[in-house]
Coordinates of C-alpha atoms in Angstrom, one line a residue:
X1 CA 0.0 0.0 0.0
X2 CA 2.9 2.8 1.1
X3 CA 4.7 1.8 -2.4
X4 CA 0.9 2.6 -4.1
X5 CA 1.1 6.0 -2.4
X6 CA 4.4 6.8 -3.5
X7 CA 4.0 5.9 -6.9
X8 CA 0.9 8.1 -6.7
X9 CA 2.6 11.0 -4.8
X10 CA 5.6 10.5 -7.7
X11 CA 3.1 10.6 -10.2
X12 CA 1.4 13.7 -8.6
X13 CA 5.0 15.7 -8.5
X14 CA 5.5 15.0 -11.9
X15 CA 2.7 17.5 -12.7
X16 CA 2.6 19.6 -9.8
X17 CA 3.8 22.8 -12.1
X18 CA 1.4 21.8 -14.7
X19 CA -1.4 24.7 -13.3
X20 CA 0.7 27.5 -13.3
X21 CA 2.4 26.8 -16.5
X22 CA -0.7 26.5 -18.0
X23 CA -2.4 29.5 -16.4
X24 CA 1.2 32.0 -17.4
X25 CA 1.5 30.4 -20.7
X26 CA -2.8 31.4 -21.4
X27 CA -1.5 34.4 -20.5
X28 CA 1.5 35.3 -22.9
X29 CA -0.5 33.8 -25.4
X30 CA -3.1 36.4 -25.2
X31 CA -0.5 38.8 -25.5
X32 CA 2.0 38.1 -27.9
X33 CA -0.9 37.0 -30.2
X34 CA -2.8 40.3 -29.8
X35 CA 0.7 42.2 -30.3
X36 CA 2.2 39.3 -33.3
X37 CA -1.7 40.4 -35.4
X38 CA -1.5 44.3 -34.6
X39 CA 2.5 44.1 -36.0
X40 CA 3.9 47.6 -36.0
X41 CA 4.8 49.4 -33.2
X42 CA 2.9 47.6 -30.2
X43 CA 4.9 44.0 -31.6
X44 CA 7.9 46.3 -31.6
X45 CA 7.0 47.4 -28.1
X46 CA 6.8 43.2 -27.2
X47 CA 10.2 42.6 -28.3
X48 CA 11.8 46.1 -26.9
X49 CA 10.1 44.5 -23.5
X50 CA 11.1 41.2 -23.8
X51 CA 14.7 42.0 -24.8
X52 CA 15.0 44.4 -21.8
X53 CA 13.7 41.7 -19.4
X54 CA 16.0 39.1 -20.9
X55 CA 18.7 41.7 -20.4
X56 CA 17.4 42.5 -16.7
X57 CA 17.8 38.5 -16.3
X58 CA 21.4 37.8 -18.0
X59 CA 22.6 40.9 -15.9
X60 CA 21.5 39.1 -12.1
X61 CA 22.6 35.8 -13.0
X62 CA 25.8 37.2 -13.4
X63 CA 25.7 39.7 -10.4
X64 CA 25.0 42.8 -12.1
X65 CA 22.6 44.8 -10.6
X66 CA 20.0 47.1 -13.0
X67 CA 20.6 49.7 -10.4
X68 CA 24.5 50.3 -11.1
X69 CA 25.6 51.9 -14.1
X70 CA 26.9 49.0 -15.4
X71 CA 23.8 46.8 -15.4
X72 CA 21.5 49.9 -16.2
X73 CA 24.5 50.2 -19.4
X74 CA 23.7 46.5 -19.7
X75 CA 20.1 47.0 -20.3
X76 CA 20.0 50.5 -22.3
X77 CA 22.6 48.0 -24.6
X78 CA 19.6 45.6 -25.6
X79 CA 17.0 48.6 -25.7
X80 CA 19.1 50.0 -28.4
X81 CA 20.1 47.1 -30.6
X82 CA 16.2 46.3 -30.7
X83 CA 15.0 50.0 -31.7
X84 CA 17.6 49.9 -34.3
X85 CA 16.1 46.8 -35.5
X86 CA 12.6 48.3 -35.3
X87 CA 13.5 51.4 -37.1
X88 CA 14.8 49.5 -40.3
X89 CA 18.4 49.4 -39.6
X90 CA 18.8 45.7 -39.6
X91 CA 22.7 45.3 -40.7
X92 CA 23.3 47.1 -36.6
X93 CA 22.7 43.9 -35.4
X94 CA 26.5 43.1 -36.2
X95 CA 27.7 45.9 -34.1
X96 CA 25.7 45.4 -31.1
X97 CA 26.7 42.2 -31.2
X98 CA 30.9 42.5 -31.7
X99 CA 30.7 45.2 -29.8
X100 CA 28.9 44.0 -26.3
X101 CA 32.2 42.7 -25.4
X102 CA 32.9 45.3 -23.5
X103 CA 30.7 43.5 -20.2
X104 CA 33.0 40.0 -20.4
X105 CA 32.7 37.1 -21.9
X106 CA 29.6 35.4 -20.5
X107 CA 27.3 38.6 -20.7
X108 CA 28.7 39.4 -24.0
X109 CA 27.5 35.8 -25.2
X110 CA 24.1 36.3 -23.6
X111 CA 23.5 39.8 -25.5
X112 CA 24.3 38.0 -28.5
X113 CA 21.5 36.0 -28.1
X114 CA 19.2 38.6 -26.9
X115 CA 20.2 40.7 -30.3
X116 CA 19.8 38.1 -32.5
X117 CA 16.1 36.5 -30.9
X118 CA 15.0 40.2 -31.3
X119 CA 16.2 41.3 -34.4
X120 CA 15.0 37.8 -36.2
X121 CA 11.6 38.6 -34.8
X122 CA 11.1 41.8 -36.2
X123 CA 12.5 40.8 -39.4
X124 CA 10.2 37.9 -39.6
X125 CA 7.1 40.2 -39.1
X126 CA 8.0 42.4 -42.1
X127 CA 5.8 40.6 -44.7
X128 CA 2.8 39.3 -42.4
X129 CA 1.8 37.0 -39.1
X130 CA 2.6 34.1 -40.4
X131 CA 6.7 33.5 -40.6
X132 CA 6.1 34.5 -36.8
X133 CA 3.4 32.4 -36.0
X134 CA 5.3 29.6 -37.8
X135 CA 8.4 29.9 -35.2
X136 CA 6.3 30.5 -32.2
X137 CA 4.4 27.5 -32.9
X138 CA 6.9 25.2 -33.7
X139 CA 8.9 26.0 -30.7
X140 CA 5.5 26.0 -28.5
X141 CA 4.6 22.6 -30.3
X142 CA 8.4 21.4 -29.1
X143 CA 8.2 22.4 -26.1
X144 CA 4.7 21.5 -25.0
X145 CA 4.5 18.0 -26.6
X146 CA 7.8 17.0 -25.3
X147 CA 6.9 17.9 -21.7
X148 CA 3.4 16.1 -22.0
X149 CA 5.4 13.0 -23.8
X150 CA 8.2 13.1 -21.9
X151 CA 5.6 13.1 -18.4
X152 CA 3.5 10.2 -19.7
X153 CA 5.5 7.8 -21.1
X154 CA 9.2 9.3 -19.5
X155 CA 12.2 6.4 -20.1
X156 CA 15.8 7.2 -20.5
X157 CA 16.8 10.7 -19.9
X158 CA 18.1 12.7 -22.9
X159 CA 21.1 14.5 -21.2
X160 CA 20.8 13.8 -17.6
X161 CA 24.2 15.9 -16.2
X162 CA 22.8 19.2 -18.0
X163 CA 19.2 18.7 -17.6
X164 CA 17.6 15.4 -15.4
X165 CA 14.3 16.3 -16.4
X166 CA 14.4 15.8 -19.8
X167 CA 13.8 12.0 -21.4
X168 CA 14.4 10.6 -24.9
X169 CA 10.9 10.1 -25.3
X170 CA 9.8 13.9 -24.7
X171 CA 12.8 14.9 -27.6
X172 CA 10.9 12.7 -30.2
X173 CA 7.6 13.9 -28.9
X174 CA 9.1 17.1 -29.2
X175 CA 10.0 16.9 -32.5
X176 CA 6.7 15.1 -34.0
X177 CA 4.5 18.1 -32.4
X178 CA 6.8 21.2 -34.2
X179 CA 6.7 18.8 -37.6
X180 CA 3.0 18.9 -36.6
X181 CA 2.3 22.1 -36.4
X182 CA 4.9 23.4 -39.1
X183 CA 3.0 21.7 -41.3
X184 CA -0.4 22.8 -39.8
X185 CA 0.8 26.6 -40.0
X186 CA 1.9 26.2 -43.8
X187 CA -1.3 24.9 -44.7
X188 CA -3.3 27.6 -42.9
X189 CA -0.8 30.3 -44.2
X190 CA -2.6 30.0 -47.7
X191 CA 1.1 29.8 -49.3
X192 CA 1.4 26.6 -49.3
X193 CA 4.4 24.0 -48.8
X194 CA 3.0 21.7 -46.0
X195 CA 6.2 19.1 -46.8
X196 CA 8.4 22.5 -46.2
X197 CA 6.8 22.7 -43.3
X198 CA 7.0 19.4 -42.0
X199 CA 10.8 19.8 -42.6
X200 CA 11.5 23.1 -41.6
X201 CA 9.6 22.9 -38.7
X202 CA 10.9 19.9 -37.5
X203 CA 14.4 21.3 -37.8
X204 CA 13.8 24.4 -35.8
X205 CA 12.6 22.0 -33.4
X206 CA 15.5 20.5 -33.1
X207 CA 17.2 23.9 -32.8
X208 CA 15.1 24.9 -30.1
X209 CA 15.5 21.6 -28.3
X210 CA 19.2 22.6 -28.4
X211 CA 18.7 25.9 -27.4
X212 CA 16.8 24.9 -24.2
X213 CA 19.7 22.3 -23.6
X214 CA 22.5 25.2 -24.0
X215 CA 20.0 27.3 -21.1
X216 CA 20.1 24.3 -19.1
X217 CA 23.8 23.9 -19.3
X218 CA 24.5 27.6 -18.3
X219 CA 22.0 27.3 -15.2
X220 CA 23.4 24.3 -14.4
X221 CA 27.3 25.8 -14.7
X222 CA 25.8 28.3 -12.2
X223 CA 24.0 26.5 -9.9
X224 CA 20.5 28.3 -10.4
X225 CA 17.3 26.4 -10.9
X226 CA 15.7 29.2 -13.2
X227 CA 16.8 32.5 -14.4
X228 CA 14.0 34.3 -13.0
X229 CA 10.4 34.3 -11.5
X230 CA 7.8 36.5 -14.0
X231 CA 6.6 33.5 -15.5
X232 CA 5.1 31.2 -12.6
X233 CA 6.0 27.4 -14.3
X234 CA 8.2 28.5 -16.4
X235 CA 10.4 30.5 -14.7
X236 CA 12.1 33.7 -16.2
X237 CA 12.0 34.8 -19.8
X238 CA 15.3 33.0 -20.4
X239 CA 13.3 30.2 -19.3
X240 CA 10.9 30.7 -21.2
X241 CA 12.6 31.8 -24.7
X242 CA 15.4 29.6 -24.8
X243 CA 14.1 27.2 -27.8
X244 CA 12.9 30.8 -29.4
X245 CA 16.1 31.9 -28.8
X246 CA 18.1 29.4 -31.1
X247 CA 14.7 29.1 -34.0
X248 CA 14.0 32.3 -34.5
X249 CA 17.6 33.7 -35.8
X250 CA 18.0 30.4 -38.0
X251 CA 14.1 30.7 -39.7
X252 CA 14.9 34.7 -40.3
X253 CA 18.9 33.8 -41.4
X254 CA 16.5 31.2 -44.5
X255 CA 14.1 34.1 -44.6
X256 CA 17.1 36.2 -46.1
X257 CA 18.5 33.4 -47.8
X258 CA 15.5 33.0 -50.0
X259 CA 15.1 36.7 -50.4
X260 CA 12.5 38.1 -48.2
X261 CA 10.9 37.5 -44.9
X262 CA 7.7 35.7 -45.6
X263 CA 6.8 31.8 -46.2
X264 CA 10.5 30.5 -46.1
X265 CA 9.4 26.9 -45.3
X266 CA 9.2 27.3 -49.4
X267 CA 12.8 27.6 -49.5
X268 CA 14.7 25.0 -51.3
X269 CA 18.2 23.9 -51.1
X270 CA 18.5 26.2 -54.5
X271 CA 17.5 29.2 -53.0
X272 CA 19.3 28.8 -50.0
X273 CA 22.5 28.5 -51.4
X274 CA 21.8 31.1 -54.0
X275 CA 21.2 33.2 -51.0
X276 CA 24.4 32.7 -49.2
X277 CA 26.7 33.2 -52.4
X278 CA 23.9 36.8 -52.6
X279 CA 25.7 37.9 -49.4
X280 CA 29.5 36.5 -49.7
X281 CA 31.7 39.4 -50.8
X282 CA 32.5 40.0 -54.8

């Protein structure tokens, strides 16, 4: 009878954050998606607020507080990269980036990412909602199924020294639910290209797999469970973005590739080659 409890209680853990992830996740939802169909400057305003926080986040984790000039610098830094981005001036990205590392190693490598999740965004909006809601859902798919999956059916654990939590199972799971719904997406999009979809989206759900893993790793490396509280369940906007973090930049980097910013799930090999040699100097 006591092992029927604990097998119960163990089963009850397992889902204990369930609620508040669902409940915080309802939430940004509602937001990003009212912000993501507006598009102009309230989605700007999302990103500006998102890179800021993620900027507010990197900064503590590496005990730099907003309130000294160097933190506040640290901040102001992201603020600026993404209004640049906003305002058209999309090669500044390169700047911000090289230049960021002036705050060390380790915060310089964090603004990177913050630069490049929120300059990909905006780029991706330029021509409609639906490169963006093509990312966003992938990632969402990736991470949703693979924690449902990975709950249910668990078995062995995918890289237990950077993150226990995470099994084999929830990774295929995972990766089934962004082909999913980057197939769903391109079918709704009108454009077309639901076998793009199914590819590309299952490859940026690898990437954001990876880029969770790589958050994991860094939390782990300093001994911090999440890297901040706004999102009850999921922790901070690190937390919460990683996946986005590592998609986004590679769906907007195919988006230039194949010569704009809209349905690049259409992309072929041809066009994404002819893209890079577009960009390579003489």
């Amino acid at each position: 009878m006591k092992g029927g409890n604990n097998g119960v209680q163990a089963g009850q853990s397992a889902w204990r954050d369930l609620r508040p992830r669902l409940i915080s996740g309802a939430v940004l939802v509602a937001v990003a998606g009212l912000c993501i169909s507006v598009g102009g400057w309230l989605y700007a305003l999302l990103i500006l607020a998102g890179m800021a926080g993620m900027a507010v986040e990197a900064a503590r984790l590496f005990g730099l507080s907003v309130r000294d000039w160097r933190g506040g610098l640290y901040v102001a830094w992201a603020l600026c990269a993404g209004f640049s981005a906003a305002s058209g001036h999309w090669a500044s990205f390169v700047l911000f980036c090289l230049l960021s590392f002036v705050f060390g190693g380790a915060l310089w490598a964090l603004m990177c990412v913050i630069v490049l999740l929120g300059t990909a965004l905006l780029w991706l909006r330029q021509d409609g909602v639906w490169p963006v809601l093509f990312v966003v859902g992938v990632v969402v798919a990736s991470d949703s199924t693979a924690y449902v999956v990975g709950r249910i059916v668990g078995g062995p654990k995918l890289a237990p020294r950077i993150s226990p939590g995470k099994t084999r199972s929830g990774a295929v799971g995972g990766l089934l639910g962004a082909m999913g719904v980057g197939a769903l997406v391109a079918a709704c999009s009108g454009a077309g290209g639901v076998a793009g979809g199914l590819v590309w989206g299952g490859l940026l759900g690898v990437a954001a797999q990876m880029g969770d893993l790589a958050e994991s790793a860094m939390k782990r490396a300093l001994n911090v469970k999440d890297s901040g509280t706004l999102l009850p369940g999921h922790g901070g906007l690190l937390d919460r973005f990683d996946g986005l973090a590592a998609a986004a930049p590679l769906a907007a980097g195919l988006a230039a590739c194949a010569g704009g910013a809209g349905a690049f799930w259409l992309a072929g090999l041809h066009d994404i080659l002819g893209g890079v040699f577009r960009f390579l100097p003489g």
